[in-house]
mmCIF file of C-alpha atoms and ligand atoms in Angstrom:
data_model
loop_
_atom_site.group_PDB
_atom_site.id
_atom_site.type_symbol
_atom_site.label_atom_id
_atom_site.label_comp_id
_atom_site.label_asym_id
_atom_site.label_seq_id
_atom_site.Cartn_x
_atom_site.Cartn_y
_atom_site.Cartn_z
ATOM 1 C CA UNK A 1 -54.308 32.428 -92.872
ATOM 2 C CA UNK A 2 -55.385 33.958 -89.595
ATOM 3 C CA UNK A 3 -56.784 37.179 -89.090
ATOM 4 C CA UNK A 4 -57.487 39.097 -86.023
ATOM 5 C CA UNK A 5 -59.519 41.782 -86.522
ATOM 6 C CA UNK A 6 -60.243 44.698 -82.946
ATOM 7 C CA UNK A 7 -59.919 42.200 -81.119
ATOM 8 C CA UNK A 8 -59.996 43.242 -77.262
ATOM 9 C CA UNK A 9 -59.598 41.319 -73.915
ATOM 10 C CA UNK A 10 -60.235 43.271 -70.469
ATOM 11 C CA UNK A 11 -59.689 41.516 -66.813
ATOM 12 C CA UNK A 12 -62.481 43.895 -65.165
ATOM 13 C CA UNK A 13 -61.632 47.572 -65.481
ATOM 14 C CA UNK A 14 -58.015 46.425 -66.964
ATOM 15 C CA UNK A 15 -57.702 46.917 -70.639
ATOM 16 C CA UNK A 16 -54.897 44.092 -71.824
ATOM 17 C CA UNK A 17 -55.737 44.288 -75.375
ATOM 18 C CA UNK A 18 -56.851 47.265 -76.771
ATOM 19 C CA UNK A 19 -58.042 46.594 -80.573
ATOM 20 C CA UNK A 20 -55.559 44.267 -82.235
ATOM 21 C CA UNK A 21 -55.542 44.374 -85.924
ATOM 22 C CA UNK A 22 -53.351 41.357 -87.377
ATOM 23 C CA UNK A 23 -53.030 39.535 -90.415
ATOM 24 C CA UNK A 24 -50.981 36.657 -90.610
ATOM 25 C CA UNK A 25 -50.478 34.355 -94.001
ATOM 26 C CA UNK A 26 -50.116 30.955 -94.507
ATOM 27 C CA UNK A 27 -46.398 29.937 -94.013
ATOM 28 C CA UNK A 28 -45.585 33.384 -92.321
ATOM 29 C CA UNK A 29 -43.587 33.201 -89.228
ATOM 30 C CA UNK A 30 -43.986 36.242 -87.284
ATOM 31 C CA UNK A 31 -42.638 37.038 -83.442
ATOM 32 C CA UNK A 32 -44.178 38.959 -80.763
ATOM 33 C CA UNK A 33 -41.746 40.957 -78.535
ATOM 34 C CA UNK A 34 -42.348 43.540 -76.090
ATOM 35 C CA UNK A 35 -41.853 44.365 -72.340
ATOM 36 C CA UNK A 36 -43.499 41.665 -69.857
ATOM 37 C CA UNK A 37 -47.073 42.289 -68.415
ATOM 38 C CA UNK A 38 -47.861 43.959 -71.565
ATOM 39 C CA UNK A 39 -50.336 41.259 -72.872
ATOM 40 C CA UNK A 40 -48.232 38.811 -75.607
ATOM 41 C CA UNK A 41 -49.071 35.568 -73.742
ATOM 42 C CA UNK A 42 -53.129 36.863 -73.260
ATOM 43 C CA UNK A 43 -52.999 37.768 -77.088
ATOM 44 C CA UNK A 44 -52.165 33.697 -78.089
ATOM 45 C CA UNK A 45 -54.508 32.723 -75.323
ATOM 46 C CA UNK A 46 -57.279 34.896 -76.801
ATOM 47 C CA UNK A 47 -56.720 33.054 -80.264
ATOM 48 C CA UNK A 48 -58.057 29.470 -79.215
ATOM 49 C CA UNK A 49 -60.355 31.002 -76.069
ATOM 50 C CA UNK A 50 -57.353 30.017 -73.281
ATOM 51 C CA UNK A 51 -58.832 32.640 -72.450
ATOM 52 C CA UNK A 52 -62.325 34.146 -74.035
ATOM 53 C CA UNK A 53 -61.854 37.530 -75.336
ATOM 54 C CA UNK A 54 -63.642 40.690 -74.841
ATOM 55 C CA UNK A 55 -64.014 41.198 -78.347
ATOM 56 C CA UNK A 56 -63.364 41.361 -82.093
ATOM 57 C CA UNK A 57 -63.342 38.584 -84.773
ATOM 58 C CA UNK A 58 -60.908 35.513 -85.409
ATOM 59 C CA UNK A 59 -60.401 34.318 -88.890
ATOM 60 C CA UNK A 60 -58.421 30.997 -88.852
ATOM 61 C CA UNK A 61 -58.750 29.187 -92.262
ATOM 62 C CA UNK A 62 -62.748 30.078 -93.569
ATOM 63 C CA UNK A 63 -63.857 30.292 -90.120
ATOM 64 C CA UNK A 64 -64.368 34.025 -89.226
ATOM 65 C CA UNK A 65 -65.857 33.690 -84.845
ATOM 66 C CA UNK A 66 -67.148 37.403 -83.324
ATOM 67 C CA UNK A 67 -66.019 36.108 -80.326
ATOM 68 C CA UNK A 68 -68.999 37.566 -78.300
ATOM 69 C CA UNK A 69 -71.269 35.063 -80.465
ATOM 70 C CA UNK A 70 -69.162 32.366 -80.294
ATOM 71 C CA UNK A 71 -70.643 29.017 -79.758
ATOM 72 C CA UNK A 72 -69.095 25.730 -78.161
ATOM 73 C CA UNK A 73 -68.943 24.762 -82.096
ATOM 74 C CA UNK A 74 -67.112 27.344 -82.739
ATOM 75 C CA UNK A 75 -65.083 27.403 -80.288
ATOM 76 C CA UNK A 76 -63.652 23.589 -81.020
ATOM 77 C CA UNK A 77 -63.081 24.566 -84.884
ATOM 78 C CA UNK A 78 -60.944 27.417 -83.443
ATOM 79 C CA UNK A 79 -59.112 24.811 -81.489
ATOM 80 C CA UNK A 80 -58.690 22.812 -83.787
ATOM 81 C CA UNK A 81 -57.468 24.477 -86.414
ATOM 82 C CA UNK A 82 -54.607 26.202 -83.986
ATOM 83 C CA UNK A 83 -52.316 24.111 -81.537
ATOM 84 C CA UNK A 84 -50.122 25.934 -78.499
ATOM 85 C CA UNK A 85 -47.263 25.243 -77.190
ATOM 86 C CA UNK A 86 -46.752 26.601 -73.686
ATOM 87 C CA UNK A 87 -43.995 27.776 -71.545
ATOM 88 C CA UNK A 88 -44.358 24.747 -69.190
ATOM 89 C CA UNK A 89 -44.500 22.137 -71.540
ATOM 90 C CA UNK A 90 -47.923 20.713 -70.222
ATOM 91 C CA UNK A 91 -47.643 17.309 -70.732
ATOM 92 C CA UNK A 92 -49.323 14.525 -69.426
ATOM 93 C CA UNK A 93 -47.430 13.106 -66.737
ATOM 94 C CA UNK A 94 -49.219 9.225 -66.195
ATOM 95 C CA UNK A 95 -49.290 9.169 -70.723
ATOM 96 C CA UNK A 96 -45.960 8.032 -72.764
ATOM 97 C CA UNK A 97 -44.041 10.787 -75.177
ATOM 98 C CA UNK A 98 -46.401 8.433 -77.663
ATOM 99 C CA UNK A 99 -49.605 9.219 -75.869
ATOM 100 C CA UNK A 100 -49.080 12.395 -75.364
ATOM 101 C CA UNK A 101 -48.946 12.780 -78.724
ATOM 102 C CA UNK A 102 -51.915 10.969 -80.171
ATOM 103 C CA UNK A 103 -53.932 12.070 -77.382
ATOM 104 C CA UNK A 104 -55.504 15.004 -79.521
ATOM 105 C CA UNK A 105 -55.503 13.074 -82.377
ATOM 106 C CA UNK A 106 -57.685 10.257 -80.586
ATOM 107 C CA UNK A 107 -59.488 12.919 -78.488
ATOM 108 C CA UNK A 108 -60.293 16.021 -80.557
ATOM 109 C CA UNK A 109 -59.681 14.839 -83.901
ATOM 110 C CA UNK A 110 -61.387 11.213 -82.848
ATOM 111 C CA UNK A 111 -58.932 9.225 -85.305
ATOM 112 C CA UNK A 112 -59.300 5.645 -84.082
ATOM 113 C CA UNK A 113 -56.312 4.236 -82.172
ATOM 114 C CA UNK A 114 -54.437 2.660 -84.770
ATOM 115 C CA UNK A 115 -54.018 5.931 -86.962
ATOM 116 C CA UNK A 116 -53.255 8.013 -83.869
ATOM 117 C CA UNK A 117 -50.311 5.795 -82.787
ATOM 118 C CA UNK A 118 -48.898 5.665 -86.083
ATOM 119 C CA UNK A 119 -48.841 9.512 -86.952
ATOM 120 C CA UNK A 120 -47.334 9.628 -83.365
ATOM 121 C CA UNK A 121 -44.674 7.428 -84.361
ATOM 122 C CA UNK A 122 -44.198 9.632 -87.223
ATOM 123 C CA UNK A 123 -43.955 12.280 -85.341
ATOM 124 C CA UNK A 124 -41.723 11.116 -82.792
ATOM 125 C CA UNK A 125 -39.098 10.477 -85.336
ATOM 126 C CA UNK A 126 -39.351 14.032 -87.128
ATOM 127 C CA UNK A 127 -38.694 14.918 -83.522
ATOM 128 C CA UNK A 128 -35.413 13.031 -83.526
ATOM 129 C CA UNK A 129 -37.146 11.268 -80.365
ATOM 130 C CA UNK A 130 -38.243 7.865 -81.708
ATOM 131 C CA UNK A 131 -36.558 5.959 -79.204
ATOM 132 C CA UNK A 132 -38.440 7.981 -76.789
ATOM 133 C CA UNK A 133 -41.600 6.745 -77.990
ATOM 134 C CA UNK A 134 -42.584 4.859 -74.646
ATOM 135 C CA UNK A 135 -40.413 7.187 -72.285
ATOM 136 C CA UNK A 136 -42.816 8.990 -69.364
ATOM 137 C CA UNK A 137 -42.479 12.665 -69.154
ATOM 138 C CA UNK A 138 -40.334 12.569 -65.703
ATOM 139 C CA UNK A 139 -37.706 10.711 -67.300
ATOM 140 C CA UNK A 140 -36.812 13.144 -70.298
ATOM 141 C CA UNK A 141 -34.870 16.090 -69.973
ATOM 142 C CA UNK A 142 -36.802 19.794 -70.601
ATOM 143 C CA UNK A 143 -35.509 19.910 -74.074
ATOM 144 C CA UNK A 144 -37.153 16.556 -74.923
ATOM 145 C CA UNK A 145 -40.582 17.649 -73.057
ATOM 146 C CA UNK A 146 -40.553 20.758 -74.811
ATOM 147 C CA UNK A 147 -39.917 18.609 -78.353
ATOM 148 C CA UNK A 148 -42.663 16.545 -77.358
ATOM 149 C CA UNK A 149 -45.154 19.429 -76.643
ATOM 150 C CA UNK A 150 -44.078 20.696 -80.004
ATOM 151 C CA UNK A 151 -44.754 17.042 -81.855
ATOM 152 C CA UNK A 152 -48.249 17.534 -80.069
ATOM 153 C CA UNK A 153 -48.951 20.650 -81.399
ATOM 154 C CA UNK A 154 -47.217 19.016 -85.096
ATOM 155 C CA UNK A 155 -49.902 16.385 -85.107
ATOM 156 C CA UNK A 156 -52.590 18.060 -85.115
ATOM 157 C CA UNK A 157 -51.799 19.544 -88.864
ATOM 158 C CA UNK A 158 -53.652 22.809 -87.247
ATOM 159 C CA UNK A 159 -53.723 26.010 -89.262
ATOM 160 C CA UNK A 160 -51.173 27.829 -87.242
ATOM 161 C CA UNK A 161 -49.223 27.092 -83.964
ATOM 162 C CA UNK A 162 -48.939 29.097 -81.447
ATOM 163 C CA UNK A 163 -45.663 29.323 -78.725
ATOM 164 C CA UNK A 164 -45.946 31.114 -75.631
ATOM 165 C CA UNK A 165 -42.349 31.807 -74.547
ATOM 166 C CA UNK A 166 -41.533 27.950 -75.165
ATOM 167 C CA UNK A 167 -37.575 27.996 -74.529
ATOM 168 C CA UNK A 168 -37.953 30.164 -71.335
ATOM 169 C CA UNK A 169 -38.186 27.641 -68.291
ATOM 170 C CA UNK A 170 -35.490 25.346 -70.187
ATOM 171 C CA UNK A 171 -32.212 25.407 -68.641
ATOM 172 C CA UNK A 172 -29.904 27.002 -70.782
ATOM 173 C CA UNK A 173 -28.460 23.849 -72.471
ATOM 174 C CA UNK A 174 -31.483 22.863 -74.140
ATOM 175 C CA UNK A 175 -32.473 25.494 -75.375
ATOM 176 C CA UNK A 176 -30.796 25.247 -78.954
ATOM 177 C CA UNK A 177 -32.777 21.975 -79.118
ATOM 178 C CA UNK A 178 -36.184 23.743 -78.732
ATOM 179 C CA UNK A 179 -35.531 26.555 -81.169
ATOM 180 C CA UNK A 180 -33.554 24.189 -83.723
ATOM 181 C CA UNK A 181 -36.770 21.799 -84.078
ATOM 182 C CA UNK A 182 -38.479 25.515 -84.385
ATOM 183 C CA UNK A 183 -36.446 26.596 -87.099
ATOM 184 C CA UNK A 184 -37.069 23.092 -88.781
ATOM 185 C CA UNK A 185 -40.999 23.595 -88.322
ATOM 186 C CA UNK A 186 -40.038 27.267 -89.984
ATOM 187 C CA UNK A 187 -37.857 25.773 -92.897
ATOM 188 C CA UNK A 188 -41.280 23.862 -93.732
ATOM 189 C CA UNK A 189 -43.504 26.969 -93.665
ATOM 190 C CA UNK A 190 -45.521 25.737 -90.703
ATOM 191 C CA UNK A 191 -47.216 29.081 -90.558
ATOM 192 C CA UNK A 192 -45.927 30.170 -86.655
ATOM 193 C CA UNK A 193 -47.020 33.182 -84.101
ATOM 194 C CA UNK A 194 -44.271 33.226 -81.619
ATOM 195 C CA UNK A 195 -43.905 34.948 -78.023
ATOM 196 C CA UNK A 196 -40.407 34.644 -77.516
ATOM 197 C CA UNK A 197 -37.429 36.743 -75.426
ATOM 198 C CA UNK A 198 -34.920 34.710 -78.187
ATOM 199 C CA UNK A 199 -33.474 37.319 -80.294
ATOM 200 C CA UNK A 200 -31.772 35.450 -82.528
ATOM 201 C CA UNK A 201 -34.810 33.590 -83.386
ATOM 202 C CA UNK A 202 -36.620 36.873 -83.939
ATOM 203 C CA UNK A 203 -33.595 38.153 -86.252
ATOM 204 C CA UNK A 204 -33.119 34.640 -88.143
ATOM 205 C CA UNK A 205 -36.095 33.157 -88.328
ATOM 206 C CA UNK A 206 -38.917 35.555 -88.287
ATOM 207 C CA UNK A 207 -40.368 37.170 -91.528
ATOM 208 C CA UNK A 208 -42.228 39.861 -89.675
ATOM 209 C CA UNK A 209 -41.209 40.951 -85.885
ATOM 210 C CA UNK A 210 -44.477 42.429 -84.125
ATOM 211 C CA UNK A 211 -43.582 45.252 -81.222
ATOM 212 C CA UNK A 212 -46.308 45.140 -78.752
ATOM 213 C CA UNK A 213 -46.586 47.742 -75.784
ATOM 214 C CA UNK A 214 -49.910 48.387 -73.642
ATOM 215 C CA UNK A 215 -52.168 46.537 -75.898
ATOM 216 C CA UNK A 216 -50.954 47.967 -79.100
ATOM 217 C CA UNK A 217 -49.176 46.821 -81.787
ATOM 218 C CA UNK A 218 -46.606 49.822 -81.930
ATOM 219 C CA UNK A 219 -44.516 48.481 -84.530
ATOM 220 C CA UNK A 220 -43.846 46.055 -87.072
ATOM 221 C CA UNK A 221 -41.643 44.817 -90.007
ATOM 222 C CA UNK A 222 -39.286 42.355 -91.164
ATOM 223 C CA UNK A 223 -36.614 42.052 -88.440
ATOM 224 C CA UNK A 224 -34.088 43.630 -90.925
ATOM 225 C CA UNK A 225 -36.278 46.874 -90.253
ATOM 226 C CA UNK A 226 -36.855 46.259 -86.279
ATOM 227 C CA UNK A 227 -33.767 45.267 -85.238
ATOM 228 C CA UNK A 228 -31.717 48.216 -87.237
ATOM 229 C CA UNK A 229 -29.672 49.936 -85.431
ATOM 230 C CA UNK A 230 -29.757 53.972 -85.248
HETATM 231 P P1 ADP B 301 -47.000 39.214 -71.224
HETATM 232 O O1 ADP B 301 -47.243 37.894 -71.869
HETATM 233 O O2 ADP B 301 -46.767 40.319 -72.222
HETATM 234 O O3 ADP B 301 -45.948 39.175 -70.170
HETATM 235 P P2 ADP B 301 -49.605 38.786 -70.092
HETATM 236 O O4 ADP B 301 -50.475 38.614 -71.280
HETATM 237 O O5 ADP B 301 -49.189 37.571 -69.341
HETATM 238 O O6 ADP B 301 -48.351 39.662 -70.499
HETATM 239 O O7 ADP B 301 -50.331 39.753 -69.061
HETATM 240 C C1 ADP B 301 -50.802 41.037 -69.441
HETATM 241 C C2 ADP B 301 -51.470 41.690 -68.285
HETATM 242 O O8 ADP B 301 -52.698 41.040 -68.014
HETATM 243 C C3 ADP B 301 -50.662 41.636 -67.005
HETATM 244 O O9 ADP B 301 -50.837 42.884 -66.353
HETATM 245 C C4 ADP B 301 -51.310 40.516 -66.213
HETATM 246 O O10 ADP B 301 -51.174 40.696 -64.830
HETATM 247 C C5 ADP B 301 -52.750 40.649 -66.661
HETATM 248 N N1 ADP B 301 -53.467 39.364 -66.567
HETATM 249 C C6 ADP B 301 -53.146 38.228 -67.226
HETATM 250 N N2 ADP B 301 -54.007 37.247 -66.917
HETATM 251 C C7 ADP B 301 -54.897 37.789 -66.040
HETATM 252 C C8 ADP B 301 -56.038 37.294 -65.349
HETATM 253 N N3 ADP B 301 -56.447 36.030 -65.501
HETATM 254 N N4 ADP B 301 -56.714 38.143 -64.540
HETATM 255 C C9 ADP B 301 -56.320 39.421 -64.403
HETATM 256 N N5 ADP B 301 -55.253 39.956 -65.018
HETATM 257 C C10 ADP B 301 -54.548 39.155 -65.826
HETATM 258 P P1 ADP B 302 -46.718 34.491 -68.198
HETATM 259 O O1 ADP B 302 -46.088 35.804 -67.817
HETATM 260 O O2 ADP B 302 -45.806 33.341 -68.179
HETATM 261 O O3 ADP B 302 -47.518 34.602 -69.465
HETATM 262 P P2 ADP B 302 -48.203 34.930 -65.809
HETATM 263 O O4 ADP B 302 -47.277 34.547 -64.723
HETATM 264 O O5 ADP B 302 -48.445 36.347 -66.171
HETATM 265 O O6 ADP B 302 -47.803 34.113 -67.098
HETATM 266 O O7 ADP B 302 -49.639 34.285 -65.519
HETATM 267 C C1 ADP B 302 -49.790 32.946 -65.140
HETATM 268 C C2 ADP B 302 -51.280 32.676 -64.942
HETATM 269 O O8 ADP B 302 -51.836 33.588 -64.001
HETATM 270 C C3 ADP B 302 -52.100 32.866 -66.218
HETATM 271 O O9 ADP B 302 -53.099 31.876 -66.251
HETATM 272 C C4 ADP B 302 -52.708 34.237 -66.085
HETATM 273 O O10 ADP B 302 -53.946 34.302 -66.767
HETATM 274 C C5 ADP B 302 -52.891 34.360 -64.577
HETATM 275 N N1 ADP B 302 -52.724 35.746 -64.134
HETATM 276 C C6 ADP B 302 -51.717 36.587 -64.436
HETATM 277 N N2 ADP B 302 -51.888 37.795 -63.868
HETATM 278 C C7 ADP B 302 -53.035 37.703 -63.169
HETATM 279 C C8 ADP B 302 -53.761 38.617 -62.359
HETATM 280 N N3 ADP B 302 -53.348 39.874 -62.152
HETATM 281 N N4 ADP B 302 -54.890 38.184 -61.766
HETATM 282 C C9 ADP B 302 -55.309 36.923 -61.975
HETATM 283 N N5 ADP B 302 -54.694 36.016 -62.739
HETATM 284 C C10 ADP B 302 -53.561 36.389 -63.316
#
């Protein structure tokens, strides 16, 4: 469960977010949409203090943060109990598809080496990429990079994972890739907050679709209800 209660983010005079009230449950997949610039990709960054937000609580699991007390403790649980996967992929380019990975698993989660490499493995081959296991980031295709940010973000068993717009600098062919291993991660009830421009996804996949517009949630339902038409 994760639970966002008035939570606000201003750059200077610029209000962004302007009281978001959200509940999400375990195994819910819910979708942001909206216009650009209107704050979706600061909202998910607010979550696990990409960026730190003006303010408001964050409940992820039993962990409730006012984020204008939070400490560097708190901070880290946050983190680790949510993973992101960003529009760029950001992988590391000198680590393997393997190391990238089992790098939070070695680094936050401070499993020994062993462990780390074998849950990667794991990984890799839920990802349909475990031939890709020692392949450097350079060498794969966007789809696969964009597979193996999501394996990252699979690895860390974190409460909820969060995309920011992850199938929008793919070219066109892989995108079905991305949003297939999505809909997979879905299927299992990975519980999912999603910034995406994919409609289908929204319509398909989604059990709640979440309209946001100048730092307001202005509407939300089941995309049965959003996507009617008039
Ligand atoms: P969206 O994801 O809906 O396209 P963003 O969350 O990226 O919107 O941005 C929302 C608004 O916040 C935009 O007007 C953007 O310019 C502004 N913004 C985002 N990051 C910063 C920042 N670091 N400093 C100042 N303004 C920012
Ligand atoms: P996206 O739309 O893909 O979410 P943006 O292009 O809006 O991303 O922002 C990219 C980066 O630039 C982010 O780190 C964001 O915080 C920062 N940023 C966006 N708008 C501004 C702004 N007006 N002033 C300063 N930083 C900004």
């Amino acid at each position: 469960m994760i639970k966002l209660a008035s939570l606000s983010k201003y750059f200077g005079e610029t209000v962004v977010l302007d009281g978001i009230d959200l509940t999400i449950e375990k195994g819910e997949i819910v979708v942001i949409i909206g216009p650009s610039g209107t704050g979706k990709s600061t909202l998910l960054r607010c979550i696990n203090f990409l960026e730190q937000p003006t303010g408001g609580t964050i409940t992820v699991g039993d962990l409730t943060v006012d984020v204008k007390r939070a400490s560097r403790a708190d901070i880290l649980s946050l983190r680790r109990q949510t993973a992101f996967v960003f529009q760029n992929y950001a992988l590391f380019a000198n680590k393997s598809a393997l190391e990238n990975i089992a790098e939070r698993l070695l680094v936050v989660d401070k499993w020994p080496k062993e462990k780390a490499h074998q849950k990667a493995r794991e990984i890799l081959g839920k990802i349909g990429l475990a031939e890709k296991a020692d392949a450097y980031p350079a060498s794969m295709s966007g789809g696969q990079q964009q597979r193996v940010a999501i394996g990252r973000a699979m690895a860390a068993g974190a409460e909820v994972i969060l995309f920011d717009e992850p199938t929008s600098s793919l070219d066109p062919e892989w995108v079905e890739e991305v949003l297939g291993l999505m809909k997979q991660l879905a299927a299992e009830r990975q519980t999912m907050l999603v910034v995406t421009h994919e409609m289908s996804f929204a319509r398909d996949v989604a059990d709640r679709v979440i309209f946001v517009d100048g730092g307001h949630i202005v509407e939300q339902g089941p995309p049965s209800e959003i996507f009617q038409n008039p």
